[in-house]
């Protein structure tokens, strides 16, 4: 709804659905649902909370975090200016409001996103606040309710905003383990990194009437596929038809529906804490989890390779290097770095995605599960592999192989090289967002060593779906980013020709990400680049894999999972130096 004129702003609104001019008070009484056509207008977080929780029960959680501009990001405006503007126009500290409250007498922790604040984008502060709300739910043993409204990850915080998908997902995983209900309510719109993490990896997913949710936005999909989109694409009813949400709920019924769900799950809640999860049988069983002290430096990880090698290449040149068609692919590395690869196919649900290859192999005589994106060198190979862009079937195949590895006590090595997940109509129909979200969550609890290597392009959620790992390595000329430089330029600059500037602003190179602690080690490439000397690249990658994997084999699985969670927990706003009051 937009105001008709500044002076009448408080009095009248025009419906975005049917263009009726509506008396503001009448509209508010109707919960901001148009009485003429039923269109649900977007709600700010404070109003949403007012509509849902019991009067007088709301107890806001702290919303002020240390200022964070981890990248010193500047597009046409410096990022801090955009933050200041958003705060002034919304009266909110950030794009989420968190609270505890009761709903029909049932206690819950809530995190409500507000689209008015920089498009509800997920940055470090938002991730930290939602994570704390989840931790509060765990402490209080209450359900967690997430109400999403977001365009996706916050580009101005680069790959650190991508890490928030893992941070919040592991907090949801902890609630799952504790037997506590998590509910997400999709409101319009919910896209990108939020859709591909906590909006869809909760126990229950409700969609408010008229809400749209998807991994890739409709404009991007239209641009890439050149096809018209099906009627009602990504709307709540579409999501219900495709099995992606539990129900579509009218706003006026939302509170009652939540009350019923909370009542049902409260009745069934175990009186005692659940039995700890069984670890897989392995040689690690002879250790108690706490017997082996494994320490990780608390501060930023220092990369020896970076310290020795000054960053000489411009970020945009590195992007082009990472995309070079001659660059070794996952299958090349499976041939040159590993021995005896046996490929395993299929998601067991109806498809086998060619953009993901996986299977068992040996690394210096040790058995491992290798999963990676496969591109190709020729146009025909690239087309056959969908340019390394995994479909939901690919992510589900990867999930199956990760779980299998954990059951068999095999370490997982992932090789990440993708422009991003498949931005297509059928990928959305088949639940792209939820497939990625489930992989991210599963990796945060996988009881076996996970070693990820960004070998070429690490593109957004599609890359993270294979990269929540104990150690993350990156080839010297690889890139890892929350969005492509071209995509970022199209949104934050006047046009896509600003891609080189966006590439620099995003801090997507290996030395930058090492400094930010996202990557643990840079694997140097031969003097020119990987594609000029694949054999030497393979030799170096093999040495780096062994050096990083062998120490992990001695860590008991429970300890591994704990350390992995600590690794991703530190990407919240805490990283700017001020410790949160908790844990
Ligand atoms: Zn209307």
Coordinates of C-alpha atoms and ligand atoms in Angstrom, one line a residue:
X1 CA 0.0 0.0 0.0
X2 CA 1.3 3.4 -0.8
X3 CA 0.2 6.7 0.6
X4 CA -1.8 8.9 -1.8
X5 CA -0.2 12.2 -0.6
X6 CA 2.1 13.1 2.3
X7 CA -0.5 15.0 4.2
X8 CA -3.1 12.3 4.0
X9 CA -0.6 9.5 4.7
X10 CA -2.2 8.6 8.0
X11 CA -5.7 8.6 6.6
X12 CA -5.7 6.7 3.3
X13 CA -3.9 3.9 1.6
X14 CA -4.1 2.5 -1.9
X15 CA -4.4 -1.3 -2.1
X16 CA -1.5 -2.9 -4.1
X17 CA -3.9 -5.6 -5.2
X18 CA -7.0 -3.8 -6.5
X19 CA -5.9 -0.2 -6.3
X20 CA -8.9 0.7 -4.1
X21 CA -8.5 3.7 -1.9
X22 CA -8.9 2.5 1.6
X23 CA -9.5 4.3 4.9
X24 CA -6.3 3.6 6.9
X25 CA -8.0 2.9 10.2
X26 CA -10.5 0.5 8.6
X27 CA -7.6 -1.3 6.9
X28 CA -5.7 -1.6 10.2
X29 CA -8.8 -3.0 11.9
X30 CA -8.8 -5.5 9.1
X31 CA -5.2 -6.5 10.0
X32 CA -4.0 -4.7 6.8
X33 CA -5.9 -7.0 4.6
X34 CA -7.8 -5.3 1.8
X35 CA -11.5 -5.6 2.5
X36 CA -12.2 -5.3 -1.2
X37 CA -9.9 -7.9 -2.7
X38 CA -8.2 -9.7 0.2
X39 CA -4.7 -8.7 -0.7
X40 CA -2.4 -8.9 2.4
X41 CA -0.3 -5.8 2.7
X42 CA 3.2 -6.1 4.1
X43 CA 3.4 -5.7 7.9
X44 CA 6.3 -4.2 9.9
X45 CA 7.7 -6.4 12.6
X46 CA 6.2 -4.5 15.6
X47 CA 2.7 -4.6 14.1
X48 CA 3.1 -8.3 13.2
X49 CA 4.0 -9.1 16.8
X50 CA 1.1 -7.0 18.1
X51 CA -1.3 -9.1 15.9
X52 CA 0.1 -12.5 17.0
X53 CA 1.0 -12.5 20.7
X54 CA -1.0 -12.3 23.9
X55 CA -1.5 -8.7 25.0
X56 CA 1.0 -7.8 27.7
X57 CA 3.2 -10.9 27.2
X58 CA 5.7 -9.4 24.8
X59 CA 9.2 -9.2 26.2
X60 CA 11.6 -7.8 23.6
X61 CA 15.1 -9.3 23.4
X62 CA 18.0 -6.9 23.0
X63 CA 18.3 -5.5 19.5
X64 CA 21.5 -3.4 19.7
X65 CA 24.7 -4.9 18.5
X66 CA 28.1 -3.5 17.9
X67 CA 28.2 -1.6 14.5
X68 CA 29.5 -3.9 11.8
X69 CA 30.8 -3.0 8.4
X70 CA 33.2 -5.9 8.1
X71 CA 34.1 -5.1 4.4
X72 CA 34.1 -1.3 4.5
X73 CA 31.7 -1.7 1.7
X74 CA 30.9 1.2 -0.6
X75 CA 28.7 1.1 -3.7
X76 CA 27.2 4.4 -4.8
X77 CA 26.7 5.0 -1.0
X78 CA 28.8 3.8 1.9
X79 CA 27.1 0.9 3.7
X80 CA 26.9 2.8 7.1
X81 CA 24.9 5.6 5.4
X82 CA 22.4 3.0 4.2
X83 CA 22.1 1.6 7.7
X84 CA 21.5 5.0 9.2
X85 CA 18.8 5.7 6.6
X86 CA 17.1 2.4 7.3
X87 CA 17.1 3.1 11.0
X88 CA 15.7 6.6 10.6
X89 CA 12.9 5.4 8.3
X90 CA 11.8 2.4 10.3
X91 CA 12.7 3.2 13.9
X92 CA 14.2 -0.2 14.1
X93 CA 17.8 -1.1 15.0
X94 CA 18.0 -3.9 12.4
X95 CA 15.9 -5.9 10.0
X96 CA 14.6 -8.3 12.6
X97 CA 12.8 -7.9 15.9
X98 CA 13.2 -10.7 18.5
X99 CA 11.1 -11.3 21.6
X100 CA 9.7 -13.9 23.9
X101 CA 5.9 -13.9 24.4
X102 CA 3.0 -16.2 24.8
X103 CA 0.5 -17.1 22.1
X104 CA -2.8 -18.3 23.6
X105 CA -0.9 -18.9 26.8
X106 CA 1.9 -21.0 25.1
X107 CA 5.3 -19.5 25.6
X108 CA 7.6 -19.1 22.5
X109 CA 10.6 -17.2 21.3
X110 CA 10.0 -15.2 18.1
X111 CA 12.1 -13.6 15.5
X112 CA 10.2 -11.3 13.1
X113 CA 11.9 -9.9 10.0
X114 CA 11.0 -6.5 8.7
X115 CA 11.2 -6.0 4.9
X116 CA 11.2 -2.2 5.2
X117 CA 14.8 -2.4 6.7
X118 CA 17.1 -2.8 3.7
X119 CA 14.8 -5.4 2.2
X120 CA 14.8 -7.6 5.2
X121 CA 18.3 -8.6 4.2
X122 CA 20.3 -11.1 6.3
X123 CA 23.5 -9.7 7.6
X124 CA 25.8 -10.5 10.5
X125 CA 23.6 -8.6 13.0
X126 CA 20.4 -10.2 11.8
X127 CA 21.9 -13.6 11.9
X128 CA 23.3 -13.0 15.4
X129 CA 19.9 -11.7 16.7
X130 CA 18.0 -14.7 15.3
X131 CA 20.6 -17.1 16.6
X132 CA 20.3 -15.6 20.1
X133 CA 16.5 -15.9 19.9
X134 CA 17.0 -19.6 19.0
X135 CA 19.4 -20.0 21.9
X136 CA 16.9 -18.4 24.2
X137 CA 14.2 -20.9 23.0
X138 CA 16.7 -23.7 23.8
X139 CA 17.4 -22.3 27.3
X140 CA 13.7 -21.8 28.0
X141 CA 12.7 -25.1 26.3
X142 CA 10.1 -23.3 24.2
X143 CA 9.2 -23.4 20.5
X144 CA 10.9 -21.0 18.1
X145 CA 8.7 -19.1 15.6
X146 CA 10.4 -17.3 12.7
X147 CA 8.5 -14.9 10.6
X148 CA 10.4 -14.3 7.4
X149 CA 10.4 -11.3 5.0
X150 CA 13.6 -10.9 3.1
X151 CA 15.1 -10.3 -0.3
X152 CA 18.1 -12.5 0.7
X153 CA 21.5 -12.1 2.1
X154 CA 22.9 -8.6 2.7
X155 CA 25.4 -8.0 -0.2
X156 CA 27.2 -5.3 1.7
X157 CA 28.5 -7.9 4.2
X158 CA 29.7 -10.2 1.5
X159 CA 30.3 -13.8 2.2
X160 CA 30.0 -13.1 5.9
X161 CA 26.2 -12.7 5.3
X162 CA 26.3 -16.1 3.6
X163 CA 27.8 -17.6 6.7
X164 CA 24.7 -16.5 8.7
X165 CA 22.7 -19.2 6.8
X166 CA 24.9 -21.7 8.6
X167 CA 24.9 -20.0 11.9
X168 CA 21.1 -19.8 12.2
X169 CA 20.7 -23.3 10.7
X170 CA 22.9 -24.8 13.4
X171 CA 20.9 -23.1 16.1
X172 CA 17.8 -24.7 14.5
X173 CA 19.6 -28.0 14.5
X174 CA 20.2 -27.7 18.2
X175 CA 16.4 -27.2 18.8
X176 CA 15.7 -30.2 16.6
X177 CA 18.1 -32.3 18.8
X178 CA 16.4 -31.0 21.9
X179 CA 13.0 -32.0 20.6
X180 CA 11.7 -28.4 20.5
X181 CA 9.4 -27.3 17.8
X182 CA 10.5 -24.8 15.2
X183 CA 8.0 -23.0 12.9
X184 CA 8.6 -20.6 10.1
X185 CA 5.9 -18.4 8.7
X186 CA 6.7 -17.2 5.2
X187 CA 5.4 -13.7 4.5
X188 CA 5.8 -11.7 1.3
X189 CA 8.5 -11.8 0.0
X190 CA 11.0 -14.5 1.2
X191 CA 13.9 -15.1 -1.1
X192 CA 17.5 -16.1 -1.4
X193 CA 19.6 -16.9 1.6
X194 CA 16.7 -16.7 4.0
X195 CA 14.6 -19.0 1.9
X196 CA 17.5 -21.4 1.6
X197 CA 18.1 -21.7 5.3
X198 CA 15.9 -20.9 8.3
X199 CA 12.7 -20.2 6.3
X200 CA 12.6 -23.8 5.1
X201 CA 14.6 -26.0 7.5
X202 CA 12.2 -25.7 10.4
X203 CA 9.8 -28.5 11.4
X204 CA 6.8 -26.7 10.1
X205 CA 6.6 -24.1 7.3
X206 CA 3.4 -22.0 7.0
X207 CA 2.8 -19.5 4.3
X208 CA 0.7 -16.4 4.8
X209 CA -1.9 -16.0 2.1
X210 CA -0.3 -14.2 -0.9
X211 CA 3.3 -14.7 0.2
X212 CA 5.9 -15.6 -2.4
X213 CA 8.9 -17.7 -1.5
X214 CA 11.8 -19.0 -3.6
X215 CA 15.5 -19.3 -3.9
X216 CA 16.0 -17.4 -7.1
X217 CA 13.8 -14.4 -7.7
X218 CA 11.4 -14.3 -10.7
X219 CA 13.3 -11.6 -12.5
X220 CA 16.5 -13.5 -12.4
X221 CA 14.8 -16.7 -13.6
X222 CA 13.1 -14.9 -16.5
X223 CA 16.4 -13.3 -17.5
X224 CA 18.4 -16.6 -17.4
X225 CA 15.8 -18.9 -18.9
X226 CA 14.2 -16.4 -21.3
X227 CA 10.9 -18.1 -20.6
X228 CA 7.6 -16.7 -19.2
X229 CA 6.9 -18.0 -15.7
X230 CA 3.9 -20.1 -14.9
X231 CA 0.8 -18.4 -13.5
X232 CA 1.1 -17.9 -9.7
X233 CA 4.8 -18.9 -9.7
X234 CA 6.3 -19.1 -6.2
X235 CA 3.1 -17.9 -4.5
X236 CA 1.8 -19.6 -1.4
X237 CA -0.7 -21.7 -3.3
X238 CA 2.0 -22.8 -5.7
X239 CA 4.2 -23.7 -2.8
X240 CA 1.4 -25.8 -1.3
X241 CA 0.7 -27.5 -4.6
X242 CA 4.4 -28.4 -4.8
X243 CA 4.6 -29.8 -1.3
X244 CA 6.8 -27.1 0.0
X245 CA 4.7 -25.7 2.8
X246 CA 2.4 -27.3 5.4
X247 CA -0.4 -24.9 4.9
X248 CA -1.5 -21.5 3.5
X249 CA -3.0 -19.4 6.2
X250 CA -5.1 -16.2 6.0
X251 CA -3.7 -13.5 8.3
X252 CA -6.9 -13.4 10.3
X253 CA -6.4 -17.1 11.1
X254 CA -2.7 -17.1 11.8
X255 CA -2.8 -16.6 15.5
X256 CA -5.4 -19.3 16.0
X257 CA -3.5 -21.7 13.8
X258 CA -0.3 -21.1 15.8
X259 CA -2.1 -21.6 19.0
X260 CA -3.4 -25.0 17.8
X261 CA 0.0 -26.1 16.7
X262 CA 1.7 -25.0 19.9
X263 CA -0.9 -26.7 22.0
X264 CA -0.5 -30.0 20.0
X265 CA 3.2 -30.1 20.3
X266 CA 3.2 -29.0 23.9
X267 CA 1.0 -31.9 24.8
X268 CA 3.5 -34.3 23.2
X269 CA 6.7 -32.8 24.5
X270 CA 8.9 -35.2 26.4
X271 CA 9.2 -34.5 30.1
X272 CA 12.9 -35.3 30.2
X273 CA 15.7 -34.2 27.8
X274 CA 15.9 -36.6 24.9
X275 CA 18.6 -39.3 24.8
X276 CA 21.8 -38.1 23.2
X277 CA 22.2 -38.9 19.5
X278 CA 24.0 -42.1 18.7
X279 CA 27.4 -41.6 17.1
X280 CA 28.3 -43.9 14.3
X281 CA 30.4 -46.9 15.1
X282 CA 34.0 -46.0 14.5
X283 CA 37.4 -46.2 16.0
X284 CA 36.7 -42.9 17.7
X285 CA 34.3 -44.7 20.1
X286 CA 37.1 -45.5 22.5
X287 CA 37.5 -41.8 23.3
X288 CA 35.1 -39.9 25.4
X289 CA 34.1 -36.7 23.8
X290 CA 36.0 -34.5 26.2
X291 CA 39.1 -36.7 26.6
X292 CA 40.9 -35.0 23.7
X293 CA 41.5 -31.4 24.0
X294 CA 41.4 -29.7 20.6
X295 CA 41.8 -26.0 20.6
X296 CA 41.1 -23.6 17.9
X297 CA 42.4 -20.0 18.0
X298 CA 39.7 -17.7 19.2
X299 CA 40.7 -14.8 17.0
X300 CA 40.9 -14.5 13.3
X301 CA 42.6 -17.4 11.6
X302 CA 46.0 -16.5 10.1
X303 CA 46.7 -18.0 6.8
X304 CA 50.4 -18.8 6.3
X305 CA 50.0 -18.9 2.5
X306 CA 48.5 -15.4 2.6
X307 CA 51.1 -13.9 4.9
X308 CA 53.8 -15.1 2.4
X309 CA 52.1 -14.1 -0.8
X310 CA 51.0 -10.5 -1.3
X311 CA 47.7 -10.1 -3.1
X312 CA 48.8 -9.0 -6.5
X313 CA 45.9 -9.8 -8.7
X314 CA 42.8 -7.6 -9.1
X315 CA 39.6 -9.2 -7.8
X316 CA 38.0 -9.0 -11.2
X317 CA 40.9 -10.8 -12.8
X318 CA 40.6 -13.5 -10.2
X319 CA 36.9 -13.9 -11.0
X320 CA 37.8 -14.4 -14.7
X321 CA 40.6 -16.9 -13.7
X322 CA 38.2 -18.8 -11.4
X323 CA 35.8 -19.2 -14.4
X324 CA 38.4 -20.2 -16.9
X325 CA 37.1 -23.1 -19.0
X326 CA 40.5 -24.8 -18.8
X327 CA 40.5 -24.9 -15.0
X328 CA 40.6 -28.4 -13.5
X329 CA 37.1 -29.8 -12.7
X330 CA 36.0 -32.1 -9.9
X331 CA 36.3 -35.1 -12.1
X332 CA 39.8 -34.0 -13.1
X333 CA 40.8 -33.9 -9.4
X334 CA 39.1 -37.2 -8.8
X335 CA 41.4 -38.6 -11.4
X336 CA 44.6 -36.7 -10.4
X337 CA 44.3 -36.3 -6.6
X338 CA 42.3 -39.3 -5.5
X339 CA 42.5 -43.0 -6.5
X340 CA 39.8 -45.6 -7.2
X341 CA 36.8 -43.3 -7.4
X342 CA 33.5 -45.2 -7.6
X343 CA 30.7 -42.8 -8.5
X344 CA 27.4 -43.1 -6.8
X345 CA 24.3 -41.8 -8.5
X346 CA 20.8 -40.6 -7.7
X347 CA 18.8 -38.8 -5.0
X348 CA 16.4 -41.8 -4.6
X349 CA 13.5 -39.5 -5.2
X350 CA 13.4 -39.5 -8.9
X351 CA 16.5 -37.9 -10.4
X352 CA 20.2 -37.8 -10.8
X353 CA 21.7 -34.3 -11.1
X354 CA 24.7 -34.2 -13.5
X355 CA 26.0 -31.0 -11.9
X356 CA 26.9 -32.9 -8.7
X357 CA 29.3 -35.9 -8.7
X358 CA 30.0 -38.0 -5.7
X359 CA 31.2 -41.3 -4.5
X360 CA 33.9 -43.2 -2.6
X361 CA 37.5 -42.7 -3.3
X362 CA 40.9 -43.1 -1.7
X363 CA 43.2 -40.3 -0.7
X364 CA 46.7 -41.6 0.1
X365 CA 45.2 -45.0 0.9
X366 CA 42.4 -43.7 3.1
X367 CA 38.8 -44.1 2.1
X368 CA 36.8 -40.8 1.8
X369 CA 33.5 -39.7 0.4
X370 CA 34.1 -37.0 -2.3
X371 CA 31.2 -34.8 -3.4
X372 CA 31.7 -31.9 -5.8
X373 CA 30.2 -29.7 -8.5
X374 CA 31.1 -30.7 -12.0
X375 CA 31.4 -28.1 -14.8
X376 CA 33.3 -29.1 -17.9
X377 CA 35.9 -27.7 -20.4
X378 CA 33.9 -27.7 -23.6
X379 CA 30.5 -26.1 -24.3
X380 CA 29.0 -29.5 -24.8
X381 CA 30.3 -30.7 -21.4
X382 CA 29.2 -27.5 -19.7
X383 CA 25.7 -27.8 -21.1
X384 CA 25.5 -31.5 -20.1
X385 CA 26.5 -30.6 -16.6
X386 CA 24.2 -27.5 -16.4
X387 CA 27.4 -25.4 -15.9
X388 CA 27.9 -26.9 -12.5
X389 CA 24.6 -25.5 -11.2
X390 CA 23.0 -28.1 -9.0
X391 CA 19.3 -28.8 -9.1
X392 CA 17.4 -29.8 -5.9
X393 CA 18.1 -33.5 -6.9
X394 CA 21.8 -32.7 -6.9
X395 CA 21.6 -31.2 -3.4
X396 CA 19.6 -34.3 -2.2
X397 CA 22.1 -36.6 -3.8
X398 CA 24.8 -34.8 -1.9
X399 CA 22.8 -35.0 1.3
X400 CA 22.3 -38.8 0.8
X401 CA 26.1 -39.3 0.4
X402 CA 27.0 -37.1 3.4
X403 CA 24.7 -39.1 5.6
X404 CA 26.0 -42.4 4.2
X405 CA 29.6 -41.2 4.8
X406 CA 28.7 -40.5 8.5
X407 CA 27.1 -43.9 8.9
X408 CA 30.2 -45.6 7.4
X409 CA 32.6 -43.5 9.4
X410 CA 34.1 -42.0 6.2
X411 CA 35.4 -38.4 6.1
X412 CA 33.7 -36.1 3.6
X413 CA 35.8 -34.0 1.1
X414 CA 33.8 -31.5 -1.0
X415 CA 35.0 -29.7 -4.0
X416 CA 33.1 -26.5 -4.7
X417 CA 32.9 -25.0 -8.1
X418 CA 29.5 -23.5 -9.1
X419 CA 28.2 -20.2 -10.2
X420 CA 25.3 -20.9 -7.9
X421 CA 22.3 -23.2 -7.6
X422 CA 20.2 -23.8 -10.7
X423 CA 18.0 -20.7 -11.2
X424 CA 15.2 -22.5 -13.1
X425 CA 11.4 -23.0 -12.9
X426 CA 11.6 -26.7 -12.2
X427 CA 14.3 -26.2 -9.6
X428 CA 11.9 -23.9 -7.7
X429 CA 9.0 -26.3 -8.2
X430 CA 11.1 -29.1 -6.7
X431 CA 12.0 -27.1 -3.6
X432 CA 15.5 -25.6 -4.3
X433 CA 15.5 -23.5 -1.2
X434 CA 14.5 -26.3 1.1
X435 CA 17.1 -28.7 -0.5
X436 CA 19.9 -26.2 0.1
X437 CA 18.6 -25.4 3.6
X438 CA 18.6 -29.1 4.7
X439 CA 22.1 -29.7 3.4
X440 CA 23.4 -26.7 5.4
X441 CA 21.6 -27.8 8.5
X442 CA 22.8 -31.4 8.1
X443 CA 26.4 -30.4 7.7
X444 CA 26.3 -28.5 11.0
X445 CA 25.6 -31.8 12.8
X446 CA 27.3 -34.4 10.6
X447 CA 29.3 -36.7 12.9
X448 CA 32.3 -37.2 10.6
X449 CA 35.1 -34.9 9.4
X450 CA 34.2 -32.5 6.6
X451 CA 36.8 -30.8 4.6
X452 CA 35.7 -28.3 1.9
X453 CA 37.8 -26.8 -0.9
X454 CA 36.6 -23.9 -3.0
X455 CA 38.3 -24.9 -6.3
X456 CA 36.8 -22.4 -8.7
X457 CA 33.6 -20.4 -8.2
X458 CA 32.0 -20.5 -4.8
X459 CA 28.6 -19.1 -5.7
X460 CA 26.2 -18.2 -2.9
X461 CA 23.9 -20.7 -1.3
X462 CA 24.7 -23.4 -3.9
X463 CA 28.3 -23.3 -2.7
X464 CA 27.5 -23.1 1.0
X465 CA 25.4 -26.3 0.6
X466 CA 28.7 -28.1 0.3
X467 CA 30.9 -25.9 2.4
X468 CA 29.8 -26.0 6.0
X469 CA 33.0 -27.8 7.0
X470 CA 35.6 -28.3 9.8
X471 CA 38.2 -26.8 7.5
X472 CA 37.6 -24.7 4.4
X473 CA 40.4 -24.4 1.9
X474 CA 40.5 -22.3 -1.2
X475 CA 42.6 -22.4 -4.3
X476 CA 44.6 -19.2 -4.8
X477 CA 42.6 -18.1 -7.8
X478 CA 39.2 -19.3 -6.7
X479 CA 36.4 -16.9 -5.6
X480 CA 33.7 -17.3 -3.0
X481 CA 30.8 -14.8 -2.8
X482 CA 27.3 -14.2 -1.6
X483 CA 26.3 -13.0 -5.1
X484 CA 28.0 -12.8 -8.5
X485 CA 29.8 -9.4 -9.1
X486 CA 27.4 -8.9 -12.1
X487 CA 24.4 -9.5 -10.0
X488 CA 25.6 -7.2 -7.2
X489 CA 26.4 -4.5 -9.8
X490 CA 22.9 -4.7 -11.3
X491 CA 21.4 -4.2 -7.9
X492 CA 23.6 -1.7 -6.1
X493 CA 25.2 0.2 -9.1
X494 CA 23.5 1.7 -12.0
X495 CA 24.3 -1.3 -14.2
X496 CA 26.2 -4.6 -14.7
X497 CA 29.2 -2.9 -16.2
X498 CA 30.2 -2.0 -12.6
X499 CA 30.9 -5.8 -12.0
X500 CA 34.7 -5.2 -11.6
X501 CA 34.0 -2.6 -8.9
X502 CA 31.5 -4.9 -7.2
X503 CA 34.1 -7.7 -7.3
X504 CA 36.5 -5.6 -5.4
X505 CA 33.9 -4.4 -2.9
X506 CA 32.6 -8.0 -2.2
X507 CA 36.0 -9.2 -0.9
X508 CA 35.6 -12.5 -2.7
X509 CA 39.3 -13.5 -3.2
X510 CA 41.1 -16.2 -1.2
X511 CA 43.4 -13.8 0.7
X512 CA 40.5 -11.6 1.6
X513 CA 38.4 -14.5 2.9
X514 CA 41.3 -15.9 4.8
X515 CA 41.7 -12.5 6.6
X516 CA 37.9 -12.6 7.4
X517 CA 38.3 -16.1 8.8
X518 CA 35.8 -17.7 6.3
X519 CA 38.7 -19.7 4.8
X520 CA 41.3 -21.5 6.8
X521 CA 44.0 -21.9 4.2
X522 CA 44.8 -20.8 0.7
X523 CA 46.2 -23.5 -1.6
X524 CA 48.8 -21.8 -3.8
X525 CA 48.5 -22.4 -7.6
X526 CA 51.4 -22.8 -9.9
X527 CA 53.0 -19.5 -11.0
X528 CA 50.6 -18.8 -13.9
X529 CA 47.4 -20.5 -12.8
X530 CA 45.7 -23.9 -12.2
X531 CA 44.7 -24.4 -15.9
X532 CA 48.3 -23.9 -17.1
X533 CA 49.7 -26.7 -14.9
X534 CA 46.9 -29.0 -13.7
X535 CA 49.4 -31.7 -12.6
X536 CA 51.2 -29.3 -10.2
X537 CA 47.9 -27.9 -9.0
X538 CA 46.7 -31.5 -8.2
X539 CA 50.0 -32.2 -6.4
X540 CA 49.5 -29.1 -4.2
X541 CA 45.9 -29.8 -3.5
X542 CA 46.6 -33.3 -2.5
X543 CA 49.2 -32.2 0.0
X544 CA 46.9 -29.6 1.4
X545 CA 44.0 -32.1 1.7
X546 CA 46.2 -34.6 3.6
X547 CA 47.7 -31.9 5.9
X548 CA 44.2 -30.7 6.9
X549 CA 42.4 -34.0 6.9
X550 CA 44.7 -36.2 9.0
X551 CA 44.5 -34.2 12.2
X552 CA 40.7 -34.3 11.9
X553 CA 40.7 -38.1 11.9
X554 CA 41.9 -38.1 15.5
X555 CA 39.0 -35.9 16.8
X556 CA 36.0 -37.7 18.2
X557 CA 32.9 -37.0 16.2
X558 CA 31.0 -35.2 19.0
X559 CA 34.0 -32.9 19.4
X560 CA 34.2 -32.3 15.7
X561 CA 30.6 -31.2 15.6
X562 CA 31.1 -28.9 18.6
X563 CA 34.1 -27.3 17.0
X564 CA 32.4 -26.9 13.7
X565 CA 29.5 -25.2 15.4
X566 CA 31.9 -22.8 17.1
X567 CA 33.6 -22.1 13.8
X568 CA 30.3 -20.9 12.3
X569 CA 29.0 -19.3 15.5
X570 CA 31.7 -16.8 15.5
X571 CA 30.6 -15.2 12.2
X572 CA 27.8 -13.4 14.0
X573 CA 28.1 -9.8 15.0
X574 CA 30.3 -11.0 17.9
X575 CA 33.2 -11.1 15.5
X576 CA 33.5 -7.3 15.7
X577 CA 35.1 -7.7 19.1
X578 CA 32.3 -7.2 21.6
X579 CA 31.3 -10.4 23.2
X580 CA 27.6 -11.2 23.6
X581 CA 26.4 -11.7 27.1
X582 CA 25.8 -15.4 26.5
X583 CA 28.1 -18.4 26.1
Ligands
LIG1 ZN1 -7.6 -4.7 -2.6

